[in-house]
GROMACS .gro file of C-alpha atoms in nm:
model
  149
    1UNK     CA    1   1.194   2.631   1.271
    2UNK     CA    2   0.971   2.701   1.569
    3UNK     CA    3   1.036   2.554   1.914
    4UNK     CA    4   0.708   2.365   1.936
    5UNK     CA    5   0.786   2.248   2.288
    6UNK     CA    6   0.805   2.609   2.415
    7UNK     CA    7   0.440   2.685   2.336
    8UNK     CA    8   0.238   2.749   2.649
    9UNK     CA    9  -0.057   2.513   2.683
   10UNK     CA   10   0.120   2.260   2.463
   11UNK     CA   11  -0.012   1.967   2.667
   12UNK     CA   12  -0.371   2.078   2.595
   13UNK     CA   13  -0.321   2.091   2.217
   14UNK     CA   14  -0.573   1.855   2.057
   15UNK     CA   15  -0.541   1.788   1.685
   16UNK     CA   16  -0.537   1.436   1.547
   17UNK     CA   17  -0.465   1.269   1.216
   18UNK     CA   18  -0.558   0.903   1.189
   19UNK     CA   19  -0.600   0.893   1.570
   20UNK     CA   20  -0.244   1.018   1.623
   21UNK     CA   21  -0.153   1.344   1.798
   22UNK     CA   22  -0.069   1.593   1.526
   23UNK     CA   23   0.055   1.944   1.461
   24UNK     CA   24   0.108   2.162   1.156
   25UNK     CA   25   0.421   2.241   0.957
   26UNK     CA   26   0.467   2.488   0.672
   27UNK     CA   27   0.741   2.381   0.429
   28UNK     CA   28   0.688   2.636   0.154
   29UNK     CA   29   0.531   2.966   0.075
   30UNK     CA   30   0.337   3.060  -0.235
   31UNK     CA   31   0.202   2.878  -0.538
   32UNK     CA   32   0.266   2.931  -0.911
   33UNK     CA   33  -0.093   2.854  -1.007
   34UNK     CA   34  -0.366   3.114  -1.044
   35UNK     CA   35  -0.672   2.910  -0.951
   36UNK     CA   36  -0.995   3.107  -0.952
   37UNK     CA   37  -1.117   2.976  -0.618
   38UNK     CA   38  -0.793   3.043  -0.426
   39UNK     CA   39  -0.743   3.334  -0.189
   40UNK     CA   40  -0.361   3.342  -0.203
   41UNK     CA   41  -0.212   3.686  -0.255
   42UNK     CA   42   0.156   3.612  -0.327
   43UNK     CA   43   0.263   3.464  -0.661
   44UNK     CA   44   0.623   3.371  -0.572
   45UNK     CA   45   0.729   3.030  -0.441
   46UNK     CA   46   0.984   2.955  -0.169
   47UNK     CA   47   1.058   2.597  -0.066
   48UNK     CA   48   1.239   2.477   0.244
   49UNK     CA   49   1.489   2.199   0.180
   50UNK     CA   50   1.377   1.842   0.239
   51UNK     CA   51   1.649   1.801   0.504
   52UNK     CA   52   1.524   2.109   0.690
   53UNK     CA   53   1.167   1.976   0.681
   54UNK     CA   54   1.270   1.634   0.813
   55UNK     CA   55   1.471   1.796   1.094
   56UNK     CA   56   1.159   1.988   1.203
   57UNK     CA   57   0.948   1.672   1.187
   58UNK     CA   58   1.211   1.490   1.398
   59UNK     CA   59   1.185   1.774   1.649
   60UNK     CA   60   0.808   1.751   1.677
   61UNK     CA   61   0.819   1.372   1.695
   62UNK     CA   62   1.062   1.396   1.987
   63UNK     CA   63   0.803   1.591   2.188
   64UNK     CA   64   0.517   1.348   2.135
   65UNK     CA   65   0.363   1.410   1.793
   66UNK     CA   66   0.314   1.116   1.555
   67UNK     CA   67   0.139   1.303   1.274
   68UNK     CA   68   0.169   1.627   1.082
   69UNK     CA   69  -0.044   1.843   0.855
   70UNK     CA   70   0.171   2.012   0.592
   71UNK     CA   71  -0.005   2.344   0.554
   72UNK     CA   72   0.160   2.453   0.228
   73UNK     CA   73  -0.056   2.598  -0.049
   74UNK     CA   74   0.072   2.314  -0.271
   75UNK     CA   75   0.297   2.064  -0.095
   76UNK     CA   76   0.377   1.874  -0.416
   77UNK     CA   77   0.534   2.154  -0.623
   78UNK     CA   78   0.876   1.986  -0.646
   79UNK     CA   79   0.853   1.612  -0.706
   80UNK     CA   80   1.209   1.523  -0.598
   81UNK     CA   81   1.169   1.725  -0.278
   82UNK     CA   82   0.843   1.544  -0.198
   83UNK     CA   83   1.007   1.205  -0.256
   84UNK     CA   84   1.297   1.300  -0.025
   85UNK     CA   85   1.051   1.416   0.243
   86UNK     CA   86   0.850   1.095   0.201
   87UNK     CA   87   1.164   0.886   0.254
   88UNK     CA   88   1.229   1.070   0.581
   89UNK     CA   89   0.868   1.046   0.698
   90UNK     CA   90   0.863   0.673   0.633
   91UNK     CA   91   1.169   0.623   0.853
   92UNK     CA   92   1.008   0.837   1.125
   93UNK     CA   93   0.680   0.641   1.099
   94UNK     CA   94   0.470   0.958   1.078
   95UNK     CA   95   0.111   0.989   0.954
   96UNK     CA   96   0.047   1.303   0.752
   97UNK     CA   97  -0.180   1.498   0.518
   98UNK     CA   98  -0.129   1.786   0.276
   99UNK     CA   99  -0.274   2.006   0.002
  100UNK     CA  100  -0.193   1.929  -0.362
  101UNK     CA  101  -0.262   2.070  -0.707
  102UNK     CA  102  -0.395   1.815  -0.955
  103UNK     CA  103  -0.117   1.896  -1.204
  104UNK     CA  104   0.158   1.819  -0.953
  105UNK     CA  105   0.070   1.459  -0.866
  106UNK     CA  106   0.037   1.132  -1.050
  107UNK     CA  107  -0.036   0.775  -0.947
  108UNK     CA  108   0.332   0.697  -0.880
  109UNK     CA  109   0.385   1.001  -0.655
  110UNK     CA  110   0.058   0.940  -0.471
  111UNK     CA  111   0.168   0.580  -0.408
  112UNK     CA  112   0.503   0.703  -0.271
  113UNK     CA  113   0.318   0.947  -0.046
  114UNK     CA  114   0.078   0.678   0.076
  115UNK     CA  115   0.362   0.435   0.144
  116UNK     CA  116   0.533   0.700   0.358
  117UNK     CA  117   0.230   0.754   0.583
  118UNK     CA  118   0.012   1.001   0.392
  119UNK     CA  119  -0.349   0.940   0.492
  120UNK     CA  120  -0.516   1.230   0.310
  121UNK     CA  121  -0.457   1.480   0.032
  122UNK     CA  122  -0.683   1.777  -0.030
  123UNK     CA  123  -0.718   1.926  -0.376
  124UNK     CA  124  -0.901   2.241  -0.472
  125UNK     CA  125  -1.188   2.217  -0.714
  126UNK     CA  126  -1.304   2.426  -1.003
  127UNK     CA  127  -1.649   2.499  -1.126
  128UNK     CA  128  -1.806   2.208  -1.308
  129UNK     CA  129  -1.932   2.439  -1.582
  130UNK     CA  130  -1.789   2.730  -1.778
  131UNK     CA  131  -2.134   2.883  -1.746
  132UNK     CA  132  -2.087   2.904  -1.370
  133UNK     CA  133  -1.719   3.003  -1.381
  134UNK     CA  134  -1.739   3.222  -1.687
  135UNK     CA  135  -1.429   3.320  -1.876
  136UNK     CA  136  -1.263   3.491  -1.580
  137UNK     CA  137  -0.886   3.450  -1.546
  138UNK     CA  138  -0.852   3.345  -1.909
  139UNK     CA  139  -1.048   3.020  -1.908
  140UNK     CA  140  -1.105   2.861  -2.245
  141UNK     CA  141  -1.432   2.704  -2.361
  142UNK     CA  142  -1.350   2.380  -2.177
  143UNK     CA  143  -1.305   2.555  -1.843
  144UNK     CA  144  -0.925   2.510  -1.840
  145UNK     CA  145  -0.710   2.796  -1.725
  146UNK     CA  146  -0.364   2.887  -1.847
  147UNK     CA  147  -0.202   2.721  -1.544
  148UNK     CA  148  -0.399   2.402  -1.600
  149UNK     CA  149  -0.570   2.418  -1.261
   0.00000   0.00000   0.00000
């Protein structure tokens, strides 16, 4: 992972989550969903291990960050991986936020995330009407796509 402490101008970096100095981390690449509103261009998915992610977070914590924005297309693709990461984040006492897909979270996982320091999740939205969204990308009459986005 990157050597965050080697970045020139590091001391001037101003990004905060829940009033805590924060930075960004990317733990995966790609998304299996084909949401109409999304601009992603790669359909594969590659996930870093939970241990690797926690090691990077430890590294950024050691240089003064107490919060992180996970900038993955969909952080919650692998439930067990998310739970492992949450366990590590809780020990590190980090605040964090991420992007999720509605089909990859439930009340139990959201509670685990919250208990580990998650202060915000962002979820993409679809059109509220099939008349606005049309039948592009294979939507059915209810506005649901094949991926369930």
